[in-house]
Amino acid sequence: MQAIVSVPHQPNHIEFREVAEPVPARDEVIITARAVSLNRGNFRRLAWENDSWIPGYDVAGEISQTAADGSGPPLGTRVVGIVPSGAWAQQVAVPTRRLAAIPNHVSFEAAAAIPVSGLTSLLSLAHGGMLLGKHVLITGAAGGVGRIAIQLAQLQGAHVTAQIGRPERAKGLRELGAASIILDIDESKQAFDLVLESIGGNILAQSLTHLAPGGTVVSIGASSDEKTNFDVLGLVRKGAIKLYALSLFQEMELQGMGTRQLDMLLDLLVTHRLDPQIDQQRSWQHMGEMLAALGDRRIDGKAIAIVD
Ligand SMILES: NC(=O)c1ccc[n+]([C@@H]2O[C@H](COP(=O)([O-])OP(=O)(O)OC[C@H]3O[C@@H](n4cnc5c(N)ncnc54)[C@H](OP(=O)(O)O)[C@@H]3O)[C@@H](O)[C@H]2O)c1
């Protein structure tokens, strides 16, 4: 089968290659891929991965081989799933606990936009408890996770502030439910009950100082690649705040999450309460160009590659 593999010395660190088909575990189905999504985590990892690694977390397609243990949907079912790697291929092995049937009227492309961005948002926001009336800050809000997180926080009744890096990145964020849009957290007078933080560096430090009593920063990454310095004593004097580092696959295992939460997110798509925020949708032959756009912060939301 054809797959996109990492190649350290290529400009975009990828090339198409003929590789062996995956051998499924007893609880895994094989999905014939129709659409996969791009995530910044894959983009960053491509810069240091060895030759032949197959990237990709999110895959939507049809079940072409059912699970040997009898779990999961029947042959031919349209499904979306999430894997730690290996999704950018014609055939993908996915554990049945990490996939869901795609409802009618939801495209493969829309479904493929959901797993990483939707589940990360859902699990992160859960650390704020009941969000009704609470102040939630989402950093890197114009990206794939950010645009889904705004919608899910707003659906739960939160007052959402979206942080962006430059004014043009504000496009569409108010329509999604952002009540305030800011460039610099220090310019905001608001204290936040929950921060979904993904940029790291000084933005993480600012997020901690802008927490309300009892507040939590959920740190999911460091898109800036910058280290963070913060005033520990200042935070201790303030007291009763939390910093939680969240890693999606570990968190899914800890919380026993997967199919049920994917079903929930897909239902929100069907009922038009969630928009997948697809900015680019092109053949996977253009993966290199889409990766470059993602790296340059030119994607407003998600980029989807059609496996054709
Ligand atoms: N922990 C986990 O399991 C988990 C799961 C999903 C994602 N993540 C991480 O969470 C982050 C967000 O993911 P995503 O899919 O939403 O990424 P994305 O679509 O690329 O969005 C990242 C956003 O960060 C902002 N940003 C600020 N400084 C940046 C910099 N120096 N380089 C790149 N972006 C910068 C950009 O917005 P502006 O241009 O407006 O500044 C951009 O919209 C990534 O770091 C990703 O690896 C972690």
mmCIF file of C-alpha atoms and ligand atoms in Angstrom:
data_model
loop_
_atom_site.group_PDB
_atom_site.id
_atom_site.type_symbol
_atom_site.label_atom_id
_atom_site.label_comp_id
_atom_site.label_asym_id
_atom_site.label_seq_id
_atom_site.Cartn_x
_atom_site.Cartn_y
_atom_site.Cartn_z
ATOM 1 C CA MET A 1 0.000 0.000 0.000
ATOM 2 C CA GLN A 2 0.973 3.652 -0.348
ATOM 3 C CA ALA A 3 1.793 5.691 2.741
ATOM 4 C CA ILE A 4 3.398 8.996 3.578
ATOM 5 C CA VAL A 5 6.586 8.357 5.528
ATOM 6 C CA SER A 6 9.098 10.556 7.296
ATOM 7 C CA VAL A 7 12.314 11.272 5.431
ATOM 8 C CA PRO A 8 14.686 13.378 7.543
ATOM 9 C CA HIS A 9 16.568 14.998 4.645
ATOM 10 C CA GLN A 10 13.629 16.049 2.411
ATOM 11 C CA PRO A 11 12.496 19.712 2.598
ATOM 12 C CA ASN A 12 9.069 18.799 4.080
ATOM 13 C CA HIS A 13 10.448 15.650 5.754
ATOM 14 C CA ILE A 14 7.976 13.403 3.876
ATOM 15 C CA GLU A 15 7.641 11.242 0.781
ATOM 16 C CA PHE A 16 5.168 8.676 -0.602
ATOM 17 C CA ARG A 17 6.416 5.121 -0.303
ATOM 18 C CA GLU A 18 5.156 1.563 -0.871
ATOM 19 C CA VAL A 19 5.026 -0.035 2.600
ATOM 20 C CA ALA A 20 3.721 -3.272 4.149
ATOM 21 C CA GLU A 21 0.048 -3.317 5.121
ATOM 22 C CA PRO A 22 -0.589 -3.083 8.875
ATOM 23 C CA VAL A 23 -1.118 -6.308 10.834
ATOM 24 C CA PRO A 24 -4.070 -5.696 13.168
ATOM 25 C CA ALA A 25 -4.179 -6.781 16.822
ATOM 26 C CA ARG A 26 -7.255 -8.827 17.842
ATOM 27 C CA ASP A 27 -9.146 -5.705 18.936
ATOM 28 C CA GLU A 28 -8.286 -3.692 15.822
ATOM 29 C CA VAL A 29 -10.127 -3.160 12.547
ATOM 30 C CA ILE A 30 -8.493 -2.154 9.286
ATOM 31 C CA ILE A 31 -9.820 1.109 7.861
ATOM 32 C CA THR A 32 -9.423 1.894 4.181
ATOM 33 C CA ALA A 33 -8.636 5.579 4.546
ATOM 34 C CA ARG A 34 -10.594 8.284 2.702
ATOM 35 C CA ALA A 35 -9.525 11.370 4.642
ATOM 36 C CA VAL A 36 -6.876 12.144 7.254
ATOM 37 C CA SER A 37 -6.123 15.326 9.123
ATOM 38 C CA LEU A 38 -2.963 17.322 9.800
ATOM 39 C CA ASN A 39 -2.015 18.118 13.382
ATOM 40 C CA ARG A 40 0.797 20.303 14.658
ATOM 41 C CA GLY A 41 2.084 17.403 16.770
ATOM 42 C CA ASN A 42 2.783 15.424 13.567
ATOM 43 C CA PHE A 43 4.298 18.453 11.882
ATOM 44 C CA ARG A 44 6.754 18.983 14.745
ATOM 45 C CA ARG A 45 7.643 15.322 15.133
ATOM 46 C CA LEU A 46 8.506 15.048 11.412
ATOM 47 C CA ALA A 47 11.473 17.341 12.051
ATOM 48 C CA TRP A 48 13.218 14.778 14.277
ATOM 49 C CA GLU A 49 11.703 11.359 13.418
ATOM 50 C CA ASN A 50 13.719 8.558 11.837
ATOM 51 C CA ASP A 51 13.234 7.481 8.241
ATOM 52 C CA SER A 52 10.075 5.420 7.495
ATOM 53 C CA TRP A 53 7.886 6.534 10.414
ATOM 54 C CA ILE A 54 4.247 6.925 9.270
ATOM 55 C CA PRO A 55 2.651 10.062 10.775
ATOM 56 C CA GLY A 56 -1.048 10.755 11.280
ATOM 57 C CA TYR A 57 -3.480 10.538 14.195
ATOM 58 C CA ASP A 58 -6.938 11.067 12.652
ATOM 59 C CA VAL A 59 -8.395 8.798 9.976
ATOM 60 C CA ALA A 60 -11.835 8.467 8.405
ATOM 61 C CA GLY A 61 -12.783 5.719 5.964
ATOM 62 C CA GLU A 62 -14.521 2.356 5.630
ATOM 63 C CA ILE A 63 -13.907 -0.831 7.596
ATOM 64 C CA SER A 64 -12.241 -3.258 5.204
ATOM 65 C CA GLN A 65 -11.426 -5.877 7.865
ATOM 66 C CA THR A 66 -13.345 -6.391 11.098
ATOM 67 C CA ALA A 67 -11.700 -7.037 14.490
ATOM 68 C CA ALA A 68 -10.802 -10.668 15.250
ATOM 69 C CA ASP A 69 -12.290 -10.392 18.770
ATOM 70 C CA GLY A 70 -15.718 -9.507 17.328
ATOM 71 C CA SER A 71 -15.751 -5.973 18.749
ATOM 72 C CA GLY A 72 -16.535 -2.894 16.656
ATOM 73 C CA PRO A 73 -18.806 -2.158 13.681
ATOM 74 C CA PRO A 74 -19.358 -4.515 10.703
ATOM 75 C CA LEU A 75 -17.517 -4.595 7.378
ATOM 76 C CA GLY A 76 -18.079 -1.543 5.183
ATOM 77 C CA THR A 77 -19.142 0.790 8.010
ATOM 78 C CA ARG A 78 -18.016 4.391 7.561
ATOM 79 C CA VAL A 79 -15.907 5.157 10.643
ATOM 80 C CA VAL A 80 -13.525 7.685 12.115
ATOM 81 C CA GLY A 81 -10.720 6.739 14.476
ATOM 82 C CA ILE A 82 -7.626 7.917 16.269
ATOM 83 C CA VAL A 83 -4.189 6.282 16.449
ATOM 84 C CA PRO A 84 -0.843 7.428 17.952
ATOM 85 C CA SER A 85 0.770 7.169 14.479
ATOM 86 C CA GLY A 86 0.234 5.527 11.104
ATOM 87 C CA ALA A 87 -2.899 7.309 9.833
ATOM 88 C CA TRP A 88 -1.330 8.777 6.681
ATOM 89 C CA ALA A 89 -1.657 5.493 4.787
ATOM 90 C CA GLN A 90 -4.166 3.717 2.549
ATOM 91 C CA GLN A 91 -4.835 1.095 5.251
ATOM 92 C CA VAL A 92 -4.837 1.886 8.974
ATOM 93 C CA ALA A 93 -5.221 -0.471 11.975
ATOM 94 C CA VAL A 94 -7.396 1.156 14.674
ATOM 95 C CA PRO A 95 -8.489 -0.280 18.057
ATOM 96 C CA THR A 96 -12.275 -0.572 18.188
ATOM 97 C CA ARG A 97 -12.371 1.392 21.472
ATOM 98 C CA ARG A 98 -10.961 4.391 19.577
ATOM 99 C CA LEU A 99 -13.328 4.595 16.631
ATOM 100 C CA ALA A 100 -16.938 5.549 15.962
ATOM 101 C CA ALA A 101 -19.400 5.116 13.101
ATOM 102 C CA ILE A 102 -19.808 8.280 11.014
ATOM 103 C CA PRO A 103 -23.461 9.356 10.845
ATOM 104 C CA ASN A 104 -25.158 9.842 7.455
ATOM 105 C CA HIS A 105 -24.659 13.334 6.046
ATOM 106 C CA VAL A 106 -21.280 13.750 7.804
ATOM 107 C CA SER A 107 -18.463 13.635 5.249
ATOM 108 C CA PHE A 108 -15.216 11.714 5.709
ATOM 109 C CA GLU A 109 -13.419 15.074 5.678
ATOM 110 C CA ALA A 110 -15.546 16.593 8.467
ATOM 111 C CA ALA A 111 -15.202 13.436 10.552
ATOM 112 C CA ALA A 112 -11.416 13.343 10.098
ATOM 113 C CA ALA A 113 -11.155 16.854 11.558
ATOM 114 C CA ILE A 114 -12.607 15.753 14.887
ATOM 115 C CA PRO A 115 -10.668 13.131 16.901
ATOM 116 C CA VAL A 116 -7.496 14.915 18.068
ATOM 117 C CA SER A 117 -8.920 18.454 18.145
ATOM 118 C CA GLY A 118 -12.288 17.422 19.579
ATOM 119 C CA LEU A 119 -11.081 14.944 22.200
ATOM 120 C CA THR A 120 -8.220 17.199 23.344
ATOM 121 C CA SER A 121 -10.665 20.094 23.738
ATOM 122 C CA LEU A 122 -13.250 17.968 25.523
ATOM 123 C CA LEU A 123 -10.762 16.420 27.964
ATOM 124 C CA SER A 124 -9.032 19.754 28.649
ATOM 125 C CA LEU A 125 -12.263 21.647 29.289
ATOM 126 C CA ALA A 126 -13.378 18.894 31.674
ATOM 127 C CA HIS A 127 -10.626 20.068 34.049
ATOM 128 C CA GLY A 128 -12.650 23.252 34.606
ATOM 129 C CA GLY A 129 -15.602 21.291 36.038
ATOM 130 C CA MET A 130 -19.005 22.859 35.365
ATOM 131 C CA LEU A 131 -18.261 25.739 32.979
ATOM 132 C CA LEU A 132 -21.584 27.579 33.167
ATOM 133 C CA GLY A 133 -20.762 31.284 33.640
ATOM 134 C CA LYS A 134 -17.044 30.611 34.090
ATOM 135 C CA HIS A 135 -14.301 32.568 32.327
ATOM 136 C CA VAL A 136 -12.279 30.383 29.984
ATOM 137 C CA LEU A 137 -9.192 31.526 28.089
ATOM 138 C CA ILE A 138 -8.104 29.588 25.013
ATOM 139 C CA THR A 139 -4.623 30.374 23.688
ATOM 140 C CA GLY A 140 -3.671 29.669 20.070
ATOM 141 C CA ALA A 141 -7.408 29.959 19.520
ATOM 142 C CA ALA A 142 -7.204 30.282 15.728
ATOM 143 C CA GLY A 143 -5.766 26.778 15.353
ATOM 144 C CA GLY A 144 -7.337 23.357 15.039
ATOM 145 C CA VAL A 145 -7.772 22.680 18.754
ATOM 146 C CA GLY A 146 -8.622 26.301 19.551
ATOM 147 C CA ARG A 147 -11.534 26.605 17.136
ATOM 148 C CA ILE A 148 -13.160 23.416 18.415
ATOM 149 C CA ALA A 149 -12.463 24.337 22.064
ATOM 150 C CA ILE A 150 -14.161 27.736 21.656
ATOM 151 C CA GLN A 151 -17.313 26.018 20.426
ATOM 152 C CA LEU A 152 -17.336 23.324 23.123
ATOM 153 C CA ALA A 153 -16.707 25.839 25.932
ATOM 154 C CA GLN A 154 -19.430 28.142 24.623
ATOM 155 C CA LEU A 155 -21.870 25.210 24.373
ATOM 156 C CA GLN A 156 -21.235 24.549 28.069
ATOM 157 C CA GLY A 157 -22.124 28.139 28.990
ATOM 158 C CA ALA A 158 -18.627 29.546 29.498
ATOM 159 C CA HIS A 159 -17.600 33.119 28.761
ATOM 160 C CA VAL A 160 -14.824 32.485 26.246
ATOM 161 C CA THR A 161 -11.766 34.655 25.619
ATOM 162 C CA ALA A 162 -9.707 33.728 22.550
ATOM 163 C CA GLN A 163 -6.009 34.615 22.383
ATOM 164 C CA ILE A 164 -4.513 35.014 18.883
ATOM 165 C CA GLY A 165 -1.093 36.015 17.580
ATOM 166 C CA ARG A 166 -2.107 38.668 15.045
ATOM 167 C CA PRO A 167 -5.343 40.517 14.206
ATOM 168 C CA GLU A 168 -6.155 38.635 10.978
ATOM 169 C CA ARG A 169 -6.280 35.365 12.933
ATOM 170 C CA ALA A 170 -9.520 36.599 14.561
ATOM 171 C CA LYS A 171 -11.465 35.614 11.420
ATOM 172 C CA GLY A 172 -14.646 33.762 12.381
ATOM 173 C CA LEU A 173 -13.862 33.378 16.080
ATOM 174 C CA ARG A 174 -16.761 35.529 17.342
ATOM 175 C CA GLU A 175 -19.179 33.484 15.205
ATOM 176 C CA LEU A 176 -17.870 30.351 16.939
ATOM 177 C CA GLY A 177 -18.636 31.803 20.372
ATOM 178 C CA ALA A 178 -15.634 33.852 21.485
ATOM 179 C CA ALA A 179 -16.984 36.754 23.557
ATOM 180 C CA SER A 180 -13.562 38.462 23.698
ATOM 181 C CA ILE A 181 -10.541 38.233 21.433
ATOM 182 C CA ILE A 182 -7.134 39.348 22.695
ATOM 183 C CA LEU A 183 -3.587 39.495 21.369
ATOM 184 C CA ASP A 184 -1.819 39.949 24.706
ATOM 185 C CA ILE A 185 -3.035 38.261 27.889
ATOM 186 C CA ASP A 186 -1.459 40.982 30.047
ATOM 187 C CA GLU A 187 -3.795 43.525 28.449
ATOM 188 C CA SER A 188 -6.807 41.625 29.800
ATOM 189 C CA LYS A 189 -8.195 42.602 33.200
ATOM 190 C CA GLN A 190 -10.084 39.308 33.403
ATOM 191 C CA ALA A 191 -9.137 36.533 35.851
ATOM 192 C CA PHE A 192 -9.738 33.131 34.267
ATOM 193 C CA ASP A 193 -11.186 30.016 35.886
ATOM 194 C CA LEU A 194 -9.701 27.782 33.201
ATOM 195 C CA VAL A 195 -7.023 28.282 30.570
ATOM 196 C CA LEU A 196 -6.538 25.842 27.704
ATOM 197 C CA GLU A 197 -2.913 26.657 26.938
ATOM 198 C CA SER A 198 -0.956 25.367 23.940
ATOM 199 C CA ILE A 199 1.758 27.917 23.154
ATOM 200 C CA GLY A 200 4.152 27.670 26.101
ATOM 201 C CA GLY A 201 6.920 30.240 26.722
ATOM 202 C CA ASN A 202 5.782 33.535 28.210
ATOM 203 C CA ILE A 203 2.144 32.834 27.309
ATOM 204 C CA LEU A 204 2.067 29.938 29.776
ATOM 205 C CA ALA A 205 3.614 32.178 32.474
ATOM 206 C CA GLN A 206 1.034 34.905 31.765
ATOM 207 C CA SER A 207 -1.783 32.349 31.877
ATOM 208 C CA LEU A 208 -0.731 31.263 35.375
ATOM 209 C CA THR A 209 -0.674 34.824 36.695
ATOM 210 C CA HIS A 210 -4.104 35.543 35.210
ATOM 211 C CA LEU A 211 -5.846 32.645 36.983
ATOM 212 C CA ALA A 212 -8.775 33.311 39.301
ATOM 213 C CA PRO A 213 -8.631 31.701 42.770
ATOM 214 C CA GLY A 214 -9.168 27.963 42.333
ATOM 215 C CA GLY A 215 -8.366 28.221 38.634
ATOM 216 C CA THR A 216 -6.543 25.721 36.418
ATOM 217 C CA VAL A 217 -4.219 25.992 33.458
ATOM 218 C CA VAL A 218 -4.369 22.898 31.275
ATOM 219 C CA SER A 219 -1.150 22.848 29.281
ATOM 220 C CA ILE A 220 -1.373 20.712 26.137
ATOM 221 C CA GLY A 221 1.817 21.746 24.377
ATOM 222 C CA ALA A 222 4.296 24.416 23.394
ATOM 223 C CA SER A 223 3.683 25.460 19.795
ATOM 224 C CA SER A 224 6.243 28.249 20.322
ATOM 225 C CA ASP A 225 8.954 25.725 21.306
ATOM 226 C CA GLU A 226 9.891 28.213 24.036
ATOM 227 C CA LYS A 227 10.665 27.355 27.654
ATOM 228 C CA THR A 228 8.694 29.004 30.452
ATOM 229 C CA ASN A 229 10.016 31.001 33.400
ATOM 230 C CA PHE A 230 7.552 31.817 36.105
ATOM 231 C CA ASP A 231 7.541 33.451 39.511
ATOM 232 C CA VAL A 232 6.945 30.471 41.792
ATOM 233 C CA LEU A 233 6.685 32.580 44.943
ATOM 234 C CA GLY A 234 4.166 34.882 43.290
ATOM 235 C CA LEU A 235 2.036 31.851 42.474
ATOM 236 C CA VAL A 236 2.449 30.351 45.947
ATOM 237 C CA ARG A 237 1.379 33.646 47.553
ATOM 238 C CA LYS A 238 -1.696 33.580 45.347
ATOM 239 C CA GLY A 239 -2.257 29.898 46.202
ATOM 240 C CA ALA A 240 -4.960 27.393 45.236
ATOM 241 C CA ILE A 241 -4.254 27.274 41.523
ATOM 242 C CA LYS A 242 -3.381 24.278 39.376
ATOM 243 C CA LEU A 243 -1.217 23.522 36.352
ATOM 244 C CA TYR A 244 -2.229 20.280 34.652
ATOM 245 C CA ALA A 245 -0.150 18.814 31.819
ATOM 246 C CA LEU A 246 -2.382 16.833 29.487
ATOM 247 C CA SER A 247 -1.271 14.235 26.984
ATOM 248 C CA LEU A 248 -4.212 13.066 24.871
ATOM 249 C CA PHE A 249 -3.485 9.345 24.505
ATOM 250 C CA GLN A 250 -2.522 8.956 28.160
ATOM 251 C CA GLU A 251 -5.593 10.937 29.231
ATOM 252 C CA MET A 252 -7.887 8.765 27.077
ATOM 253 C CA GLU A 253 -6.511 5.670 28.807
ATOM 254 C CA LEU A 254 -6.777 7.239 32.288
ATOM 255 C CA GLN A 255 -10.381 8.311 31.721
ATOM 256 C CA GLY A 256 -11.399 5.286 29.632
ATOM 257 C CA MET A 257 -12.480 7.577 26.800
ATOM 258 C CA GLY A 258 -12.833 6.902 23.097
ATOM 259 C CA THR A 259 -15.854 5.713 21.132
ATOM 260 C CA ARG A 260 -18.481 7.301 23.392
ATOM 261 C CA GLN A 261 -16.864 10.746 23.240
ATOM 262 C CA LEU A 262 -16.309 10.457 19.466
ATOM 263 C CA ASP A 263 -20.021 9.582 19.100
ATOM 264 C CA MET A 264 -20.886 12.669 21.142
ATOM 265 C CA LEU A 265 -18.729 14.970 19.019
ATOM 266 C CA LEU A 266 -20.093 13.487 15.779
ATOM 267 C CA ASP A 267 -23.636 14.060 17.056
ATOM 268 C CA LEU A 268 -22.757 17.725 17.613
ATOM 269 C CA LEU A 269 -21.698 17.872 13.937
ATOM 270 C CA VAL A 270 -24.976 16.300 12.784
ATOM 271 C CA THR A 271 -27.024 18.782 14.791
ATOM 272 C CA HIS A 272 -24.886 21.727 13.580
ATOM 273 C CA ARG A 273 -23.798 22.652 17.088
ATOM 274 C CA LEU A 274 -20.171 22.012 16.178
ATOM 275 C CA ASP A 275 -18.398 23.067 12.993
ATOM 276 C CA PRO A 276 -15.188 21.189 12.083
ATOM 277 C CA GLN A 277 -13.550 24.432 10.879
ATOM 278 C CA ILE A 278 -11.914 22.975 7.790
ATOM 279 C CA ASP A 279 -9.787 25.645 6.131
ATOM 280 C CA GLN A 280 -8.065 23.470 3.522
ATOM 281 C CA GLN A 281 -9.180 20.190 2.008
ATOM 282 C CA ARG A 282 -6.932 18.799 -0.745
ATOM 283 C CA SER A 283 -5.601 15.540 -2.157
ATOM 284 C CA TRP A 284 -2.931 13.962 0.001
ATOM 285 C CA GLN A 285 -0.608 14.488 -2.995
ATOM 286 C CA HIS A 286 -0.451 18.083 -1.659
ATOM 287 C CA MET A 287 0.505 17.051 1.871
ATOM 288 C CA GLY A 288 3.863 18.870 1.633
ATOM 289 C CA GLU A 289 2.212 22.202 0.780
ATOM 290 C CA MET A 290 -0.398 21.777 3.499
ATOM 291 C CA LEU A 291 2.315 20.978 6.051
ATOM 292 C CA ALA A 292 4.197 24.127 5.035
ATOM 293 C CA ALA A 293 1.023 26.213 5.491
ATOM 294 C CA LEU A 294 0.428 24.666 8.921
ATOM 295 C CA GLY A 295 4.013 25.385 9.934
ATOM 296 C CA ASP A 296 3.670 29.031 8.829
ATOM 297 C CA ARG A 297 0.442 29.495 10.852
ATOM 298 C CA ARG A 298 -1.577 30.030 7.651
ATOM 299 C CA ILE A 299 -4.310 27.459 8.450
ATOM 300 C CA ASP A 300 -7.399 28.879 10.174
ATOM 301 C CA GLY A 301 -8.573 25.683 11.846
ATOM 302 C CA LYS A 302 -7.962 22.322 10.183
ATOM 303 C CA ALA A 303 -6.253 21.058 7.040
ATOM 304 C CA ILE A 304 -7.622 17.774 5.687
ATOM 305 C CA ALA A 305 -5.908 15.479 3.201
ATOM 306 C CA ILE A 306 -8.121 13.358 0.944
ATOM 307 C CA VAL A 307 -6.657 9.898 0.408
ATOM 308 C CA ASP A 308 -7.235 9.488 -3.350
HETATM 309 N N1 LIG B 1 -1.146 17.281 24.622
HETATM 310 C C1 LIG B 1 -1.776 16.719 23.619
HETATM 311 O O1 LIG B 1 -2.120 15.556 23.658
HETATM 312 C C2 LIG B 1 -2.086 17.565 22.413
HETATM 313 C C3 LIG B 1 -3.175 17.281 21.605
HETATM 314 C C4 LIG B 1 -3.456 18.129 20.529
HETATM 315 C C5 LIG B 1 -2.621 19.216 20.278
HETATM 316 N N2 LIG B 1 -1.538 19.413 21.069
HETATM 317 C C6 LIG B 1 -0.645 20.577 20.848
HETATM 318 O O2 LIG B 1 -1.436 21.736 21.008
HETATM 319 C C7 LIG B 1 -0.974 22.746 20.134
HETATM 320 C C8 LIG B 1 -2.141 23.255 19.302
HETATM 321 O O3 LIG B 1 -2.527 22.252 18.377
HETATM 322 P P1 LIG B 1 -3.323 22.643 17.073
HETATM 323 O O4 LIG B 1 -3.608 21.403 16.335
HETATM 324 O O5 LIG B 1 -4.431 23.556 17.422
HETATM 325 O O6 LIG B 1 -2.192 23.484 16.291
HETATM 326 P P2 LIG B 1 -2.422 24.619 15.204
HETATM 327 O O7 LIG B 1 -3.672 24.383 14.456
HETATM 328 O O8 LIG B 1 -1.152 24.714 14.442
HETATM 329 O O9 LIG B 1 -2.608 25.928 16.083
HETATM 330 C C9 LIG B 1 -1.552 26.404 16.867
HETATM 331 C C10 LIG B 1 -1.781 27.868 17.163
HETATM 332 O O10 LIG B 1 -0.753 28.316 18.027
HETATM 333 C C11 LIG B 1 -0.460 29.668 17.729
HETATM 334 N N3 LIG B 1 0.968 29.922 17.871
HETATM 335 C C12 LIG B 1 1.519 30.872 18.662
HETATM 336 N N4 LIG B 1 2.829 30.847 18.586
HETATM 337 C C13 LIG B 1 3.147 29.898 17.720
HETATM 338 C C14 LIG B 1 4.381 29.454 17.198
HETATM 339 N N5 LIG B 1 5.555 29.991 17.555
HETATM 340 N N6 LIG B 1 4.347 28.453 16.299
HETATM 341 C C15 LIG B 1 3.193 27.922 15.919
HETATM 342 N N7 LIG B 1 1.974 28.315 16.376
HETATM 343 C C16 LIG B 1 1.965 29.305 17.268
HETATM 344 C C17 LIG B 1 -0.950 29.936 16.313
HETATM 345 O O11 LIG B 1 -1.890 30.990 16.364
HETATM 346 P P3 LIG B 1 -1.474 32.489 16.006
HETATM 347 O O12 LIG B 1 -0.853 32.440 14.656
HETATM 348 O O13 LIG B 1 -2.754 33.225 16.092
HETATM 349 O O14 LIG B 1 -0.514 32.877 17.108
HETATM 350 C C18 LIG B 1 -1.726 28.685 15.916
HETATM 351 O O15 LIG B 1 -3.036 28.980 15.547
HETATM 352 C C19 LIG B 1 0.170 22.161 19.347
HETATM 353 O O16 LIG B 1 1.387 22.513 19.968
HETATM 354 C C20 LIG B 1 -0.071 20.665 19.445
HETATM 355 O O17 LIG B 1 1.106 19.927 19.303
HETATM 356 C C21 LIG B 1 -1.252 18.623 22.117
#
